[in-house]
XYZ file of C-alpha atoms in Angstrom:
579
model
C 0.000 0.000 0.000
C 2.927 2.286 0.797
C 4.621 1.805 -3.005
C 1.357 3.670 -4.111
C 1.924 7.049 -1.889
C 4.224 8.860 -2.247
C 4.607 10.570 0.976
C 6.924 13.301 0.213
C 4.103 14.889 -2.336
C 1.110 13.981 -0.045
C 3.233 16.029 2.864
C 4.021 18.827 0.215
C 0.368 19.352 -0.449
C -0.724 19.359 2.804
C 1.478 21.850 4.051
C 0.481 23.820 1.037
C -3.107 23.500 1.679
C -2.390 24.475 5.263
C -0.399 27.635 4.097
C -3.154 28.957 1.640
C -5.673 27.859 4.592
C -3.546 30.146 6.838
C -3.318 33.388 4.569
C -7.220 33.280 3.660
C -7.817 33.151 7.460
C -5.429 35.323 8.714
C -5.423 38.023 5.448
C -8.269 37.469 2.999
C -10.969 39.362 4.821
C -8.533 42.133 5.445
C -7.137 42.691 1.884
C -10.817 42.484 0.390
C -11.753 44.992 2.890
C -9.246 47.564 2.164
C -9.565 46.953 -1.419
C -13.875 47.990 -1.146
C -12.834 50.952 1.136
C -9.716 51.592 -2.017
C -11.949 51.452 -5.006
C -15.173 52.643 -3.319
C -13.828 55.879 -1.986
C -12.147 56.838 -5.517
C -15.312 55.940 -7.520
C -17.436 57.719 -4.627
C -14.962 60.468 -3.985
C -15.954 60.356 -0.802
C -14.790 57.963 1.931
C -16.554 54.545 1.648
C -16.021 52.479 5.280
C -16.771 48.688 5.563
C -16.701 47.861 9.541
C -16.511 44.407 9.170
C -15.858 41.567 6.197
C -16.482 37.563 6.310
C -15.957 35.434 3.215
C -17.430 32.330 2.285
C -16.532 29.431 0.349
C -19.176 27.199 -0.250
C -21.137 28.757 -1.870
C -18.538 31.419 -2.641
C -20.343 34.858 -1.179
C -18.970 37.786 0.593
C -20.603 39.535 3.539
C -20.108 42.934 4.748
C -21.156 44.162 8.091
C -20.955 47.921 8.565
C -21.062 49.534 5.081
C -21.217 53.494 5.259
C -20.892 55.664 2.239
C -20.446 59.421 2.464
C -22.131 62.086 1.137
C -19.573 64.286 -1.302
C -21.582 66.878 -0.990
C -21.797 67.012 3.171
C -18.918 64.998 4.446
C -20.340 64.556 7.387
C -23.407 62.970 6.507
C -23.952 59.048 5.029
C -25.703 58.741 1.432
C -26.224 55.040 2.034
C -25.686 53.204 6.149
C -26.183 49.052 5.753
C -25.979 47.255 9.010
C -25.917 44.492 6.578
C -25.065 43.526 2.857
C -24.321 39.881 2.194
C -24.129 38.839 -1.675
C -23.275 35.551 -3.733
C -20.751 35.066 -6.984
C -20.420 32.813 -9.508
C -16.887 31.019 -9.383
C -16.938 30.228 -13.003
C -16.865 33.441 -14.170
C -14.517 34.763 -11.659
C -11.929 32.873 -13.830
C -12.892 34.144 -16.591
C -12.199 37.721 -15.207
C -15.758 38.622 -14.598
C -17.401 39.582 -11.670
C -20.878 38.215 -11.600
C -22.737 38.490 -8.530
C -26.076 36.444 -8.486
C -27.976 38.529 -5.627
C -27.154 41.203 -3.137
C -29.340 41.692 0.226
C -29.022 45.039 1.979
C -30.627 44.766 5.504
C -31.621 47.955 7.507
C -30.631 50.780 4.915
C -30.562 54.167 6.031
C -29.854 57.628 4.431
C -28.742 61.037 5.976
C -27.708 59.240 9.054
C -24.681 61.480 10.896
C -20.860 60.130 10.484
C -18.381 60.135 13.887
C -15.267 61.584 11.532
C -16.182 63.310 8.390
C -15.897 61.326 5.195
C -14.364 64.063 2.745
C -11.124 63.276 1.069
C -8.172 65.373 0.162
C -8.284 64.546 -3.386
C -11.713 65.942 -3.709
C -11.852 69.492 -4.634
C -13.789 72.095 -2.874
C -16.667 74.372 -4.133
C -15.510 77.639 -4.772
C -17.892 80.619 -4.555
C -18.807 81.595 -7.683
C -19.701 85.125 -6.533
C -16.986 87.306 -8.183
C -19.228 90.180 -7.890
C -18.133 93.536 -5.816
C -19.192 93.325 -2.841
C -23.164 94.644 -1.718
C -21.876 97.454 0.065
C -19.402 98.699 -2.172
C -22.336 100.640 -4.653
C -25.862 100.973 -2.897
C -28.620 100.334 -5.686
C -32.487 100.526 -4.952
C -33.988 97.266 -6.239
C -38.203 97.630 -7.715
C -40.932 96.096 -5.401
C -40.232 93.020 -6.584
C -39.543 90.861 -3.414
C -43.455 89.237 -2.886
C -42.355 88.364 0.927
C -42.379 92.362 1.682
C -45.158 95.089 1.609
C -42.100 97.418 2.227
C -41.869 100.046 -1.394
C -38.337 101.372 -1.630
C -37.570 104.405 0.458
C -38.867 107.787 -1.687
C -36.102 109.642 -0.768
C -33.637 107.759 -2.037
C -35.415 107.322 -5.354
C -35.581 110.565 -6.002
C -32.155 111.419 -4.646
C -30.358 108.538 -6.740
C -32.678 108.100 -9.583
C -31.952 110.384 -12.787
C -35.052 112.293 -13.321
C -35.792 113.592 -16.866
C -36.843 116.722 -15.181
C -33.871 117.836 -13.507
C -32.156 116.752 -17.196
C -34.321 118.853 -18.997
C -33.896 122.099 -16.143
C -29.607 121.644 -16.850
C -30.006 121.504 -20.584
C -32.229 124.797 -20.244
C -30.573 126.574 -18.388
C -27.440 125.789 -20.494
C -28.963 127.225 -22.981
C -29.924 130.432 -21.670
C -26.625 131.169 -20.153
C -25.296 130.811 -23.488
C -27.743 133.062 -25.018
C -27.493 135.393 -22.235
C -23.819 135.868 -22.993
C -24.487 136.219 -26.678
C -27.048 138.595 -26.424
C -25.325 141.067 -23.675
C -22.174 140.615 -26.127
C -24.358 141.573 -29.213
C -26.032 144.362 -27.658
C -22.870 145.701 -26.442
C -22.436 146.669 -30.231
C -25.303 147.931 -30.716
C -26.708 151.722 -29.753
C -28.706 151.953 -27.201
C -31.694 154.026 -26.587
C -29.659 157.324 -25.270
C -27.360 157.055 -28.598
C -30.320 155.994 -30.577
C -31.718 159.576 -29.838
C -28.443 160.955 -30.234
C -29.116 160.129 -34.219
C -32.311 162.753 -34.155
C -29.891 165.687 -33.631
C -27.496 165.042 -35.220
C -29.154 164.371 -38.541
C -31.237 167.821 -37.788
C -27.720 169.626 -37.864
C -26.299 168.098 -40.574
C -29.456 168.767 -42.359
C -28.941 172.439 -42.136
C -26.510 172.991 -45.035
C -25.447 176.405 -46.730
C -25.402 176.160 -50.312
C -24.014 179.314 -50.875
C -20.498 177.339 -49.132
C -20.206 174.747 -51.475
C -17.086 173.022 -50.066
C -18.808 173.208 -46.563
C -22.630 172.019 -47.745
C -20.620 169.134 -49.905
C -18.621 168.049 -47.150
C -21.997 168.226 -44.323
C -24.184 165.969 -47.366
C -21.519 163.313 -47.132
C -21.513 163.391 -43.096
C -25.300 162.774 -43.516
C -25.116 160.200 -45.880
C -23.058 158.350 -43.798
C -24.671 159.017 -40.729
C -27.699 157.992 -42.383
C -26.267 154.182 -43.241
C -24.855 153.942 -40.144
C -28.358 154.690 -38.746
C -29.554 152.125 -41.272
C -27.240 149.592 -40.722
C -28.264 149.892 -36.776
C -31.822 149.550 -37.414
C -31.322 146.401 -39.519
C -28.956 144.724 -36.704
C -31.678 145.645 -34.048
C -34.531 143.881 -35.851
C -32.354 140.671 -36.772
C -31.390 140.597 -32.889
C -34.805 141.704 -31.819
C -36.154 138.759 -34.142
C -33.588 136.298 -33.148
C -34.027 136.872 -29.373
C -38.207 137.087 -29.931
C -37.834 132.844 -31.596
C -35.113 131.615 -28.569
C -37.108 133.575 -26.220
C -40.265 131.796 -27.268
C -38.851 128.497 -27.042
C -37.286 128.681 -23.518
C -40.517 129.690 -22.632
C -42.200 126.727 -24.165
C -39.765 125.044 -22.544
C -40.314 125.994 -19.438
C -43.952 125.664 -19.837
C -43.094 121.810 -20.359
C -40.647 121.562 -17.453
C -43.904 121.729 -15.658
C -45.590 118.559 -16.734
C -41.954 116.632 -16.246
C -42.659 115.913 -12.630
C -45.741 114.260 -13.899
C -43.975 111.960 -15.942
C -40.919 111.209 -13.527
C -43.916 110.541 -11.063
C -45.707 108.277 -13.464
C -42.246 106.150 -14.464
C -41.080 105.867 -10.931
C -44.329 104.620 -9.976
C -43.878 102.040 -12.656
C -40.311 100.881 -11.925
C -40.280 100.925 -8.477
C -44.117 100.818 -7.155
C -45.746 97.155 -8.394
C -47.336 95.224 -5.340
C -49.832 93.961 -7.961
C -47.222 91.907 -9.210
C -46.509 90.492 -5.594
C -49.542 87.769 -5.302
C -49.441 87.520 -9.251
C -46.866 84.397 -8.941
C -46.842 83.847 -4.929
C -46.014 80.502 -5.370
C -43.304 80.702 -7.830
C -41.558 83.319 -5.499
C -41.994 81.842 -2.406
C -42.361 77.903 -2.941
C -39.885 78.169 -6.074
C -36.232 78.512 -4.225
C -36.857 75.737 -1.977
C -38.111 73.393 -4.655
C -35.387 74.196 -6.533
C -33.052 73.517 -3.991
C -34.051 69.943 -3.974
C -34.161 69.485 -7.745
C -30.782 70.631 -7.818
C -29.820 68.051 -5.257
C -31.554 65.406 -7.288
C -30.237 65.934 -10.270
C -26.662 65.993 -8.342
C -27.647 62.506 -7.057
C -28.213 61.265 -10.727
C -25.519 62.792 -12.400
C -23.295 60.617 -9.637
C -24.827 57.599 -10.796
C -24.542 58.660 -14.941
C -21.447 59.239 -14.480
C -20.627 55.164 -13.495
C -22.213 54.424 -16.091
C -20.732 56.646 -18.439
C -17.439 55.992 -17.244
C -18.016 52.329 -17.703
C -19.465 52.183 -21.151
C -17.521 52.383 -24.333
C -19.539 53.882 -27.415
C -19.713 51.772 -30.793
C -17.231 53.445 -33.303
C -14.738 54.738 -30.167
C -11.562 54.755 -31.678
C -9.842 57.867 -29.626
C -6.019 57.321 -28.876
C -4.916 55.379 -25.527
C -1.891 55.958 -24.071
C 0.787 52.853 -25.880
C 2.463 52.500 -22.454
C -1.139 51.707 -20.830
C -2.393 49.594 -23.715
C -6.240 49.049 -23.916
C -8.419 46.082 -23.499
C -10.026 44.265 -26.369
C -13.091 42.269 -26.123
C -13.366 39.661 -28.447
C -16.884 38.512 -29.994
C -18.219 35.875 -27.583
C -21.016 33.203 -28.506
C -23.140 34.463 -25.040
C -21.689 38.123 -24.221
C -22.054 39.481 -20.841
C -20.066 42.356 -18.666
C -17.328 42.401 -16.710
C -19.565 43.378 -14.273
C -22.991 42.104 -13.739
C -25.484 42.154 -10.532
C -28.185 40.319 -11.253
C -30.321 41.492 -8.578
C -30.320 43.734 -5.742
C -32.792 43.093 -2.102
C -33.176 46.228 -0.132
C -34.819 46.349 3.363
C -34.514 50.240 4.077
C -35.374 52.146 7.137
C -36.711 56.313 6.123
C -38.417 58.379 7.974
C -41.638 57.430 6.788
C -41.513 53.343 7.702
C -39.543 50.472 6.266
C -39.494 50.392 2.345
C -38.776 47.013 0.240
C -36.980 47.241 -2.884
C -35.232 45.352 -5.602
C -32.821 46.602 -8.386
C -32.449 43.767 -11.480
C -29.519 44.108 -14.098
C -27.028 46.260 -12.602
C -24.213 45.701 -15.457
C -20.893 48.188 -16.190
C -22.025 47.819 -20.106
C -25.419 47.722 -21.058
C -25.085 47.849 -24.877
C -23.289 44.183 -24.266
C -25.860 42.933 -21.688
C -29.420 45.054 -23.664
C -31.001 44.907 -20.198
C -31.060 48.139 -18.584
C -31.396 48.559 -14.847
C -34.951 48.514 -13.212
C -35.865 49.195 -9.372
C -39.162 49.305 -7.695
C -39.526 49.822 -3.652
C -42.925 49.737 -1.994
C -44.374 49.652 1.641
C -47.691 49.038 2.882
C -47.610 49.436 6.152
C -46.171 52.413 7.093
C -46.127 54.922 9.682
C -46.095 58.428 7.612
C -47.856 57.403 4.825
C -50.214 54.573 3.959
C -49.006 53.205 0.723
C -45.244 53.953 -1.221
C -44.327 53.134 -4.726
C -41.396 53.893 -6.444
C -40.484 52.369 -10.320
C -37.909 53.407 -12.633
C -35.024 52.849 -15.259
C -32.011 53.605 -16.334
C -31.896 52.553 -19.955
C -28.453 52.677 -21.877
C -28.612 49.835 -24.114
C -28.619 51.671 -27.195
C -25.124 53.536 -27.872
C -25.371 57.600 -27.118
C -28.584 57.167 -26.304
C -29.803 57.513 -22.825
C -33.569 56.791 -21.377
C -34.141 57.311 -17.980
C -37.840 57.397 -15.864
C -39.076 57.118 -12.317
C -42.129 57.113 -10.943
C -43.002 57.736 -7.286
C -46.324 57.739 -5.548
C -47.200 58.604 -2.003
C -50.610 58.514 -0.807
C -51.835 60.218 2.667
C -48.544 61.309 3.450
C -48.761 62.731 7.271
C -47.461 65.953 7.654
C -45.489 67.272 10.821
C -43.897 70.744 10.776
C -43.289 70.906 6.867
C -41.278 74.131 5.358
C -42.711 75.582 2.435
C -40.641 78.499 2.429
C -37.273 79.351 4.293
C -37.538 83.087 4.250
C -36.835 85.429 6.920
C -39.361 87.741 5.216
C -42.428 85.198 5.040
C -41.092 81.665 6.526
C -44.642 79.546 5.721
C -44.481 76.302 7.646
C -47.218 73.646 7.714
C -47.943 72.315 11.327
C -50.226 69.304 10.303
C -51.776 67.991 7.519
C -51.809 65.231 4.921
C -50.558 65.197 1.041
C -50.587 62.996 -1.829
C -47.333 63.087 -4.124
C -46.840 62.199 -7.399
C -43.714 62.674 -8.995
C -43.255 61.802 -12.564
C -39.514 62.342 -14.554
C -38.227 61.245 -18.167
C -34.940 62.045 -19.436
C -34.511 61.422 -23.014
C -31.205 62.097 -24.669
C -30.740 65.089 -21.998
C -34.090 66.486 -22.692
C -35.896 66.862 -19.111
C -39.487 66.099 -19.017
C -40.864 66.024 -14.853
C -43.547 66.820 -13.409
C -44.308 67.133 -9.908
C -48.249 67.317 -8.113
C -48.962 67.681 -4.526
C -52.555 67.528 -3.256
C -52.360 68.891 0.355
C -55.778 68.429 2.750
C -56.508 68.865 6.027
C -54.071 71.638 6.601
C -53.224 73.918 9.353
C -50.478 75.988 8.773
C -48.345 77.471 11.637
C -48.004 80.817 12.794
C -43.976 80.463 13.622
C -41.885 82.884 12.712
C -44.883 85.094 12.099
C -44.000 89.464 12.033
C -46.892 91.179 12.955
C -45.136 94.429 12.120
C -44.932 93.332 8.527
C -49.076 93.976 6.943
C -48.614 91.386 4.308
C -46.642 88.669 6.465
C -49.844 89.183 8.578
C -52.448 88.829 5.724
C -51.277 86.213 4.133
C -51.010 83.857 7.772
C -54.465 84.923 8.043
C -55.517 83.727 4.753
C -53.724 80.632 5.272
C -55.272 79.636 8.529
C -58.752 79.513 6.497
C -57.049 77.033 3.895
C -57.482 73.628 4.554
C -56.460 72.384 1.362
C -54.237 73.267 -1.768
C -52.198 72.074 -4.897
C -48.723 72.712 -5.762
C -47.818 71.897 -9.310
C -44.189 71.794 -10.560
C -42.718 71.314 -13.931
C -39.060 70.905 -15.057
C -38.062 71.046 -18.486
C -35.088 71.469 -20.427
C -31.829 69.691 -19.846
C -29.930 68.926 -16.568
C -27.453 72.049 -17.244
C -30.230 74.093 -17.585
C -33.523 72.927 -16.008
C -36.474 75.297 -16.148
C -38.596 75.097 -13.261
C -42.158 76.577 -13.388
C -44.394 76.166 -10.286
C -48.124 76.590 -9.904
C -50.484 76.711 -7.378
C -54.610 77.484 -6.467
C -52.644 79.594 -3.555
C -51.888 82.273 -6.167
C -55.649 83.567 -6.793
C -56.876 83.080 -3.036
C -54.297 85.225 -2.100
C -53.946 87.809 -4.195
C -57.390 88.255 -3.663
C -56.780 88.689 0.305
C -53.882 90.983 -0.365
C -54.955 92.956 -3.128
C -56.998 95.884 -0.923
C -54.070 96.200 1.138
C -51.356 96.457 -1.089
C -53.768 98.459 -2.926
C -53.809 101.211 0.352
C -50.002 100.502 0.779
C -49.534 101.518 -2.675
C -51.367 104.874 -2.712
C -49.935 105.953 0.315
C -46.445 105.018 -1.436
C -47.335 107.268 -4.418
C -48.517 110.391 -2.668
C -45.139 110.263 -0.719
C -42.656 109.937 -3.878
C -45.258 112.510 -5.446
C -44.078 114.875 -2.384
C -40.139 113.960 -2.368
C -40.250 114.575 -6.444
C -41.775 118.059 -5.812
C -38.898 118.839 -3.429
C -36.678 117.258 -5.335
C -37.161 119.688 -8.527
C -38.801 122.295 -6.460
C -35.241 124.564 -6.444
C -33.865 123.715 -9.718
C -37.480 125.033 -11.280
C -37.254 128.025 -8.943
C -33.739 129.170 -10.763
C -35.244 128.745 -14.045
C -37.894 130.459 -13.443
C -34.950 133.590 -11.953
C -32.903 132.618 -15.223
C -36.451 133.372 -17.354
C -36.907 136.857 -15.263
C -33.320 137.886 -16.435
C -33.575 137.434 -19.218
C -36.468 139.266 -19.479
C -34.820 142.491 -18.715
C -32.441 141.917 -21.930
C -35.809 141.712 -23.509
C -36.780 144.937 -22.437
C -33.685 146.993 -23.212
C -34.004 145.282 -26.464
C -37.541 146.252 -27.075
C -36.390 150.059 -25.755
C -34.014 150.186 -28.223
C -36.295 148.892 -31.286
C -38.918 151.579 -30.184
C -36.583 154.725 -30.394
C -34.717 153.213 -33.746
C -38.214 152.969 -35.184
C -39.154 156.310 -34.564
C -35.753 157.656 -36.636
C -37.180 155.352 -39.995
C -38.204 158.666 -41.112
C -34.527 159.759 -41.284
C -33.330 157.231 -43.980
């Protein structure tokens, strides 16, 4: 019996057997630990922690104990917390370089649950503020009534102190003008005689007229004096009417002018009023302004969450036709046609038993694969819970289609009926916080994303509603209105709609709030309003009251150039007889 053992090899193997016994038992949990924590945390790019990791051989399955993956958004918070996740592979196809994992079970999931030591990483860059813009203080601006949380118009004083008004334009352009007419004119008239020389002509005509023939030399030279006194008489006659006419059309028109510059408060009034004095517009879109930066807040952090899990995918699938340059040193891999293709990475399906806030949800996610156009399945998950303590029924269905090369199809569906409501914030403002104390809602929430186009739409029945009065400022007339309104609401509809692509979602938001408020509000913005008017009315009058004033002095001075001009057409008039 001994001839056919050889007892050398048979004590070889054993001690082999032994030695790859020892490492698994002593090292294997350990290295695939560190290796899930490794590759988890740089796909994540946020830590990813395993607490505890057990193997198993038969069947081969690993089991992790622990799991917590952070949030790269808040480091401090988990994304995903399993007390539990235990999941089978196939053997076979680990030798074959593929890692096919038959089922996963996740037991007592949890989201947003706090982390001991925060879970950001250095490799991870920061958000930088993308607010380059000078800072608030640095140039005080007065912004329109826009803001619907505040009855408060913009200060009048300030309007009319910072605001360029058309009439104070049209006052410096005048009286430009007439100082530079006034100095024309007293330089014009300076050359011209006035009514004392004017006279002056009278006699000295008479004299020259009185000529002795019988001294020819003397009567010649006397004829010529009074020809040429005559001209120059003449010549001062014609360069008093052109001024007189000149002055009579530039006179006219600053007067006209001025006659105008009293309607241009009128105007500034009525333009102010429009930029700066629209309450009306304050209820128009309530819900939009008030409901719309919170909901957008959470659309943006859902379409964060998705653009995590597109980007996997993405990273993971090569597009028919991709022939961009690799790196020679790095090399590439090839995949050659098989009879039955499937990934390098295929879970077949995924068992959820997650603990939220509103009861325990069941799930299941089929056909997670790193290359859908190889596998044509695309990734499906439904969770549901009946019996719940926040809500009485939970549904939630969707895909994530990329089976087709550059072409993306994604959808979910979620339903919640007789949601119970505890202390819900509909708006976050310091102006008008609106908070909703108790109450029930059905949500349905409806989203398709085809080839980047966004198509969601989001409807929220609320009933039995009583809103809260925290956080209410009786000081403020329309924070106070609109509570009041509220308290006689007992139900509502919010309906939101987001279009466009994920780079640039457009968000519109509707609600049967809109109408039952502005009709509350609309008397007493409506007051608010005309006392607003009547007290810009008074500032603008102040405002311009001064510069009109020294128009109307500018006007009065030049009135006495008008005079002495008129004085001086008068006595040149009376002397036509003379030429």
């Amino acid at each position: 019996m001994s001839k056919w053992i050889r007892w050398s090899g048979l004590i070889a193997f054993l001690l082999l057997t032994a030695l790859i016994a020892t490492f698994y038992i002593l090292f294997a949990d350990s290295l695939i630990k560190n290796a899930i924590e490794k590759k988890g945390t740089e796909i994540n790019g946020a830590s990813v922690d395993v607490a505890e990791v057990d193997i198993s051989l038969f069947p081969l399955g690993i089991s992790l104990s622990g799991l917590q993956i952070t949030d790269p958004d808040e480091p401090i918070t988990n994304i995903v917390d399993a007390a539990k996740v235990a999941m089978h592979l196939d053997f076979y196809q680990l030798l074959n370089r593929k890692l096919i994992i038959s089922d996963v079970i996740m037991e007592k999931v949890q989201t947003g649950t706090q982390r001991v030591i925060s879970g950001k990483i250095d490799k991870r860059p920061t958000k930088e503020s993308s607010d380059s813009s000078p800072s608030s203080e640095s140039q005080k601006t007065i912004e329109p009534a826009s803001n619907p949380t505040k009855m408060d118009l913009p200060d009048v004083n300030e309007i009319v102190s910072q605001e360029q008004l058309q009439t104070i334009e049209q006052i410096d352009a005048l009286s430009a003008d007439i100082q530079a007419a006034e100095i024309r004119w007293k330089s014009d008239l300076e050359n011209l005689p006035n009514s004392e020389e004017l006279k002056k002509y009278k006699d000295i005509i008479s004299d020259l007229k009185k000529v002795d023939y019988k001294d020819l030399k003397n009567a010649k030279k006397k004829l010529k004096e009074l020809a040429k006194t005559t001209n120059q008489l003449k010549n001062d006659f014609t360069e008093i009417r052109k001024m007189s006419d000149d002055f009579s059309e530039t006179y006219d028109s600053f007067k006209s002018r001025q006659e105008l510059l009293r309607r241009a408060p009128q105007e500034d009034l009525t333009r102010l009023k429009a930029k700066y004095g629209s309450p009306g517009l304050m209820t128009e879109e309530f819900s939009k302004q008030i409901l719309g930066p919170s909901l957008s807040a959470k659309i943006d952090k859902a379409i964060t969450g998705y653009r995590r899990i597109d980007k996997l995918l993405s990273s993971r699938n090569r597009t028919k036709g991709d022939d961009s340059k690799v790196d020679r040193s790095k090399g590439v891999d090839i995949r050659f046609e098989e009879v039955d293709p499937i990934p390098d990475l295929l879970i077949q399906l995924v068992s959820i038993s997650a603990f939220t806030s509103i009861g325990t949800l069941a799930g299941q996610i089929t056909d997670i694969s790193d290359d859908q156009v190889i596998y044509q399945h695309p990734i499906r998950f439904t969770f549901n819970g009946d019996e719940l303590n926040q809500a009485s029924e939970l549904n939630v269905v969707g895909k994530i289609d990329r089976t087709q090369p550059d072409i993306s199809s994604d959808s979910i569906h979620v339903k919640i009926e007789d949601y119970l409501i505890k202390g819900l914030t509909l708006s976050e403002s310091s102006d008008m916080p609106i908070s909703i104390e108790t109450g029930k809602a059905d949500i349905d929430i409806s989203c398709v994303l085809e080839d980047g186009r966004l198509q969601s739409e989001i409807r929220i029945d609320f009933g039995s509603v009583q809103f809260s009065d925290q956080g209410l400022d009786n000081s403020n007339e329309l924070n106070r209105t609109v509570h009041t309104v509220l308290r006689d609401i007992p139900s509502f509809q919010i309906r939101v709609t987001v279009t466009g692509t994920l780079d640039n979602p457009k968000t519109s938001v509707e609600s049967d709030l809109d109408e039952l408020l502005k009709a509350a509000t609309t008397k007493v913005l409506e007051d608010k309003s005309k006392s607003w008017e009547k007290d810009l009315e008074s500032a603008l009058a102040t405002q311009v009251s001064t510069p009109l004033s020294e128009i109307d002095d500018q006007i009065n001075g030049v009135d006495a150039i008008k005079k002495d001009l008129e004085d001086r057409l008068k006595s040149a008039e009376k002397l036509k007889s003379y030429f």
